[in-house]
Short mmCIF file of C-alpha atoms (C1' of nucleotides) in Angstrom, two decimals:
data_model
loop_
_atom_site.label_atom_id
_atom_site.label_comp_id
_atom_site.label_asym_id
_atom_site.label_seq_id
_atom_site.Cartn_x
_atom_site.Cartn_y
_atom_site.Cartn_z
CA MET A 41 15.61 -40.05 29.97
CA THR A 42 12.88 -41.74 27.96
CA GLN A 43 9.15 -41.37 28.18
CA PHE A 44 8.45 -43.96 30.84
CA GLY A 45 6.65 -41.46 33.02
CA SER A 46 4.60 -39.77 30.35
CA THR A 47 3.59 -43.13 28.91
CA VAL A 48 2.36 -44.33 32.27
CA ARG A 49 0.56 -41.09 32.85
CA GLY A 50 -1.08 -41.31 29.44
CA ILE A 51 -2.28 -44.84 30.02
CA ARG A 52 -3.54 -44.12 33.49
CA GLU A 53 -5.40 -40.99 32.41
CA ARG A 54 -7.06 -42.82 29.55
CA LEU A 55 -8.21 -45.54 31.93
CA ARG A 56 -9.42 -42.89 34.28
CA ARG A 57 -11.87 -41.39 31.86
CA ASP A 58 -14.28 -44.23 32.43
CA ASP A 59 -13.09 -45.42 35.83
CA ARG A 60 -12.44 -43.09 38.74
CA ARG A 61 -10.43 -45.81 40.43
CA PHE A 62 -7.46 -44.84 38.29
CA SER A 63 -6.38 -41.77 40.21
CA VAL A 64 -2.73 -41.41 41.21
CA ARG A 65 -3.64 -42.17 44.78
CA GLN A 66 -5.72 -45.26 44.14
CA VAL A 67 -3.36 -46.78 41.60
CA ALA A 68 -0.42 -46.11 43.91
CA GLN A 69 -2.21 -47.80 46.74
CA ARG A 70 -3.01 -50.89 44.71
CA VAL A 71 0.54 -51.03 43.40
CA GLY A 72 1.87 -50.63 46.91
CA ILE A 73 3.74 -47.33 46.68
CA GLU A 74 3.20 -43.79 47.92
CA PRO A 75 1.06 -41.51 45.76
CA ALA A 76 3.72 -38.81 45.84
CA TYR A 77 6.20 -41.32 44.46
CA LEU A 78 3.95 -42.38 41.60
CA SER A 79 3.31 -38.73 40.83
CA LYS A 80 7.03 -38.08 40.58
CA ILE A 81 7.51 -41.16 38.43
CA GLU A 82 4.83 -40.04 36.01
CA ARG A 83 6.34 -36.59 35.71
CA GLY A 84 9.83 -38.03 35.26
CA GLU A 85 11.04 -36.29 38.37
CA VAL A 86 12.59 -39.53 39.53
CA ALA A 87 13.94 -42.56 37.67
CA PRO A 88 11.56 -45.39 36.80
CA PRO A 89 10.88 -47.69 39.76
CA SER A 90 12.35 -51.10 40.45
CA GLU A 91 11.55 -54.12 38.33
CA ALA A 92 9.09 -55.49 40.87
CA THR A 93 7.20 -52.21 41.13
CA THR A 94 7.20 -51.76 37.36
CA VAL A 95 5.71 -55.22 36.90
CA ARG A 96 2.94 -54.56 39.43
CA LEU A 97 2.25 -51.23 37.76
CA ALA A 98 2.05 -52.90 34.35
CA ALA A 99 -0.45 -55.42 35.70
CA GLU A 100 -2.55 -52.65 37.20
CA LEU A 101 -2.58 -50.75 33.91
CA GLY A 102 -3.14 -53.81 31.75
CA GLN A 103 0.19 -53.48 30.00
CA ASP A 104 2.76 -56.02 28.88
CA PRO A 105 5.37 -56.08 31.66
CA ASP A 106 8.25 -56.59 29.23
CA VAL A 107 7.26 -53.51 27.29
CA LEU A 108 6.97 -51.35 30.39
CA LEU A 109 10.26 -52.70 31.70
CA ALA A 110 11.85 -51.80 28.37
CA LEU A 111 10.56 -48.25 28.70
CA ALA A 112 12.10 -48.24 32.16
CA GLY A 113 15.43 -49.21 30.58
CA LYS A 114 15.37 -52.68 32.09
CA VAL A 115 15.17 -56.30 31.00
CA SER A 116 13.14 -58.76 33.04
CA GLY A 117 15.22 -60.72 35.51
CA ASP A 118 13.90 -64.06 34.32
CA LEU A 119 15.08 -63.34 30.78
CA GLN A 120 18.47 -62.36 32.10
CA GLU A 121 18.67 -65.60 34.02
CA ILE A 122 17.92 -67.64 30.92
CA ILE A 123 20.70 -65.83 29.08
CA ARG A 124 23.16 -66.19 31.94
CA LYS A 125 22.74 -69.94 31.98
CA ARG A 126 24.01 -70.26 28.39
CA PRO A 127 25.70 -66.93 27.70
CA ARG A 128 27.61 -67.78 24.56
CA LEU A 129 24.64 -69.38 22.87
CA PHE A 130 22.14 -66.65 23.64
CA ALA A 131 24.58 -63.81 23.11
CA GLU A 132 25.28 -65.05 19.61
CA LEU A 133 21.62 -65.62 18.83
CA ILE A 134 20.51 -62.23 20.02
CA ARG A 135 23.30 -60.37 18.24
CA GLN A 136 22.48 -62.28 15.08
CA LEU A 137 18.90 -61.11 15.32
CA LYS A 138 19.75 -57.52 16.07
CA GLU A 139 19.21 -56.30 12.53
CA ALA A 140 16.69 -58.92 11.48
CA PRO A 141 13.25 -57.57 10.60
CA ASP A 142 10.38 -58.36 12.93
CA ASP A 143 8.81 -60.96 10.71
CA ALA A 144 12.06 -62.87 10.40
CA VAL A 145 12.33 -63.05 14.17
CA LEU A 146 8.68 -64.05 14.36
CA ARG A 147 9.30 -66.88 11.91
CA VAL A 148 12.01 -68.16 14.21
CA VAL A 149 9.72 -67.87 17.22
CA ARG A 150 7.00 -69.88 15.50
CA GLU A 151 9.45 -72.41 14.22
CA VAL A 152 10.73 -72.98 17.71
CA ARG A 153 7.25 -73.13 19.17
CA ASP A 154 6.15 -75.75 16.68
CA GLY A 155 9.58 -77.32 16.67
CA ASP A 156 10.11 -81.01 17.14
CA TRP A 157 13.01 -80.93 19.54
CA MET B 165 27.47 -65.82 45.73
CA THR B 166 28.70 -67.81 42.77
CA GLN B 167 32.25 -68.65 41.83
CA PHE B 168 33.13 -65.52 39.92
CA GLY B 169 36.10 -64.81 42.14
CA SER B 170 37.51 -68.31 42.32
CA THR B 171 37.14 -68.72 38.57
CA VAL B 172 39.07 -65.54 37.90
CA ARG B 173 41.69 -66.54 40.39
CA GLY B 174 42.03 -69.96 38.80
CA ILE B 175 42.43 -68.54 35.33
CA ARG B 176 44.90 -65.90 36.43
CA GLU B 177 47.02 -68.38 38.36
CA ARG B 178 47.13 -70.75 35.44
CA LEU B 179 48.30 -67.96 33.18
CA ARG B 180 50.83 -66.98 35.76
CA ARG B 181 52.63 -70.26 35.71
CA ASP B 182 54.32 -69.35 32.47
CA ASP B 183 54.03 -65.59 32.62
CA ARG B 184 54.98 -63.58 35.65
CA ARG B 185 53.03 -60.63 34.31
CA PHE B 186 49.85 -62.20 35.64
CA SER B 187 50.25 -61.23 39.26
CA VAL B 188 47.36 -59.59 41.07
CA ARG B 189 49.16 -56.28 40.97
CA GLN B 190 50.07 -56.31 37.32
CA VAL B 191 46.73 -57.56 36.09
CA ALA B 192 44.98 -54.99 38.28
CA GLN B 193 47.13 -52.25 36.86
CA ARG B 194 46.42 -53.25 33.27
CA VAL B 195 42.72 -53.55 34.02
CA GLY B 196 42.77 -50.19 35.71
CA ILE B 197 41.78 -51.08 39.27
CA GLU B 198 43.55 -51.26 42.60
CA PRO B 199 45.37 -54.51 43.41
CA ALA B 200 43.65 -54.74 46.79
CA TYR B 201 40.32 -54.56 45.00
CA LEU B 202 41.18 -57.34 42.56
CA SER B 203 42.40 -59.42 45.46
CA LYS B 204 39.08 -58.99 47.23
CA ILE B 205 37.17 -59.78 44.05
CA GLU B 206 39.08 -63.01 43.56
CA ARG B 207 38.44 -64.09 47.12
CA GLY B 208 34.78 -63.21 46.88
CA GLU B 209 35.13 -60.68 49.65
CA VAL B 210 33.29 -58.15 47.51
CA ALA B 211 30.72 -58.48 44.75
CA PRO B 212 31.90 -58.87 41.16
CA PRO B 213 32.94 -55.56 39.59
CA SER B 214 30.98 -53.42 37.15
CA GLU B 215 30.27 -54.52 33.61
CA ALA B 216 33.02 -52.33 32.17
CA THR B 217 35.62 -53.65 34.58
CA THR B 218 34.49 -57.24 34.06
CA VAL B 219 34.85 -56.85 30.31
CA ARG B 220 38.36 -55.44 30.61
CA LEU B 221 39.26 -58.24 32.98
CA ALA B 222 37.92 -60.83 30.55
CA ALA B 223 40.02 -59.34 27.74
CA GLU B 224 43.10 -59.41 29.94
CA LEU B 225 42.52 -63.04 30.83
CA GLY B 226 41.56 -64.12 27.33
CA GLN B 227 38.03 -65.02 28.31
CA ASP B 228 34.69 -64.59 26.60
CA PRO B 229 33.21 -61.42 28.11
CA ASP B 230 29.65 -62.76 27.99
CA VAL B 231 30.69 -65.80 29.99
CA LEU B 232 32.50 -63.78 32.62
CA LEU B 233 29.60 -61.35 32.81
CA ALA B 234 27.26 -64.29 33.33
CA LEU B 235 29.41 -65.50 36.22
CA ALA B 236 29.16 -61.98 37.60
CA GLY B 237 25.38 -62.29 37.45
CA LYS B 238 25.08 -59.77 34.64
CA VAL B 239 24.02 -59.60 31.03
CA SER B 240 25.92 -57.40 28.61
CA GLY B 241 24.41 -53.98 28.13
CA ASP B 242 24.39 -54.25 24.36
CA LEU B 243 22.30 -57.44 24.53
CA GLN B 244 19.90 -55.73 26.89
CA GLU B 245 19.58 -52.85 24.49
CA ILE B 246 18.72 -55.16 21.61
CA ILE B 247 16.02 -56.76 23.73
CA ARG B 248 14.66 -53.44 24.93
CA LYS B 249 14.14 -52.23 21.39
CA ARG B 250 11.71 -55.09 20.65
CA PRO B 251 10.77 -56.42 24.05
CA ARG B 252 7.75 -58.53 23.14
CA LEU B 253 9.50 -60.25 20.28
CA PHE B 254 12.71 -61.09 22.11
CA ALA B 255 10.99 -61.92 25.38
CA GLU B 256 8.88 -64.51 23.65
CA LEU B 257 11.80 -65.93 21.70
CA ILE B 258 14.04 -66.26 24.72
CA ARG B 259 11.35 -67.82 26.88
CA GLN B 260 10.57 -70.27 24.09
CA LEU B 261 14.20 -71.31 24.01
CA LYS B 262 14.54 -71.62 27.76
CA GLU B 263 14.18 -75.39 27.80
CA ALA B 264 15.46 -76.08 24.30
CA PRO B 265 18.64 -78.18 24.14
CA ASP B 266 21.84 -76.47 23.06
CA ASP B 267 21.88 -78.00 19.61
CA ALA B 268 18.34 -76.85 18.89
CA VAL B 269 19.32 -73.29 19.75
CA LEU B 270 22.45 -73.66 17.67
CA ARG B 271 20.39 -74.80 14.72
CA VAL B 272 18.36 -71.62 15.02
CA VAL B 273 21.52 -69.54 15.24
CA ARG B 274 22.93 -71.09 12.09
CA GLU B 275 19.65 -70.81 10.29
CA VAL B 276 19.52 -67.13 11.06
CA ARG B 277 23.15 -66.60 10.13
CA ASP B 278 22.67 -68.29 6.74
CA GLY B 279 19.15 -66.92 6.49
CA ASP B 280 17.93 -65.13 3.42
CA TRP B 281 16.13 -62.22 5.05
"C1'" DC C 229 -20.53 -24.39 51.30
"C1'" DG C 230 -18.14 -27.58 53.53
"C1'" DT C 231 -15.77 -31.84 53.03
"C1'" DC C 232 -13.36 -35.14 50.83
"C1'" DA C 233 -10.29 -36.66 47.40
"C1'" DT C 234 -6.64 -35.32 44.43
"C1'" DG C 235 -1.89 -34.17 42.83
"C1'" DT C 236 2.37 -32.60 44.26
"C1'" DG C 237 6.36 -30.08 46.89
"C1'" DT C 238 9.81 -30.87 50.41
"C1'" DC C 239 12.67 -33.56 53.18
"C1'" DG C 240 14.66 -37.55 54.73
"C1'" DT C 241 16.49 -42.44 54.66
"C1'" DA C 242 18.33 -47.16 54.08
"C1'" DT C 243 20.84 -50.06 51.12
"C1'" DA C 244 23.62 -51.16 47.23
"C1'" DT C 245 27.23 -50.23 43.97
"C1'" DA C 246 31.84 -49.54 42.79
"C1'" DG C 247 35.39 -48.61 43.94
"C1'" DT C 248 40.30 -45.83 46.29
"C1'" DA C 249 44.20 -45.25 49.52
"C1'" DC C 250 47.58 -46.87 52.43
"C1'" DA C 251 50.09 -49.77 55.26
"C1'" DC C 252 52.13 -54.10 56.27
"C1'" DA C 253 53.86 -58.82 56.48
"C1'" DT C 254 55.59 -62.25 53.31
"C1'" DT C 255 57.78 -63.98 49.34
"C1'" DT C 256 60.96 -63.82 45.50
"C1'" DA C 257 65.03 -62.83 42.92
"C1'" DG C 258 69.44 -61.03 41.93
"C1'" DC D 94 71.29 -60.74 52.23
"C1'" DT D 95 68.69 -57.19 50.76
"C1'" DA D 96 65.69 -54.77 47.64
"C1'" DA D 97 61.79 -55.20 45.04
"C1'" DA D 98 57.53 -57.27 44.19
"C1'" DT D 99 53.56 -59.57 45.99
"C1'" DG D 100 48.97 -60.37 48.32
"C1'" DT D 101 45.96 -58.61 51.59
"C1'" DG D 102 43.81 -56.21 55.89
"C1'" DT D 103 41.64 -51.94 57.29
"C1'" DA D 104 39.35 -47.80 56.61
"C1'" DC D 105 37.04 -44.69 53.88
"C1'" DT D 106 34.18 -42.54 50.12
"C1'" DA D 107 31.10 -40.97 46.37
"C1'" DT D 108 27.16 -41.93 43.78
"C1'" DA D 109 23.05 -44.38 42.64
"C1'" DT D 110 18.85 -46.83 43.77
"C1'" DA D 111 14.42 -46.99 45.60
"C1'" DC D 112 11.67 -45.53 48.03
"C1'" DG D 113 8.49 -43.30 52.66
"C1'" DA D 114 6.28 -39.51 55.41
"C1'" DC D 115 3.90 -35.47 55.71
"C1'" DA D 116 1.91 -31.29 54.58
"C1'" DC D 117 -0.54 -28.33 51.60
"C1'" DA D 118 -3.11 -25.93 47.93
"C1'" DT D 119 -6.64 -26.96 44.60
"C1'" DG D 120 -10.72 -28.88 42.74
"C1'" DA D 121 -14.91 -31.74 42.55
"C1'" DC D 122 -19.43 -32.77 44.29
"C1'" DG D 123 -23.27 -33.71 46.96
#
DNA sequence: CGTCATGTGTCGTATATAGTACACATTTAG
DNA sequence: CTAAATGTGTACTATATACGACACATGACG
């Protein structure tokens, strides 16, 4: 589908240039999966792994978990839970912001962060 | 798990009081599933149906699809796609708003809707 | 030059997801 | 009273998800 695998491979190989601990085998071991499985993931031979595995992989590679999950075609379970608790509210908000430029969304984020509520 | 089934049953039975077309069989047929399956869904004997089926069911019962999806433990695919396109931005926004009261979120929604961007 | 680590091919598996098909007892309506 | 409609029990299935186990050829390096 998308470039989840190649992205992961790229990141891992870059890290590997100055740290031999970033081989397929060693990363797989630290992440808690089989090396063969990680190899297949990186080559796109299988679908991206589960959310939990993706998050551990992101941590290992120093990546933002939400970004890696997005590449895997997923949305973090905790975000989904927040939405599910107030579906109408969040559905409307998110659809409103669909076409908004990044900086407009960022303004909203900051406003909420500094907000007085 | 949750009360997806009993909620659907309640809504359907209420509709049925003044419209005989809201039997399990007839609703199932219009939704495009087997009556036995709808029956099991309503009694919670099986997990809530797929997103597509849930959405058709919501339409048939005059419900907000996002709300019914939430009861089914899901988040609409189109919302997920919006988030996946800008994961960092939306992840931060949504987590910021997790604890915000409804009216604060609503204010943001309105602000964005009337926004000048 | 031998050994150790590396990446990958092949095969298999357990669980979840999303239903269908059919029969049957009960209820409802003309 | 009977014919049609109703709700549901039982059994089955196809596909997807998410991996593990093991072996093997190749390459690096001390």
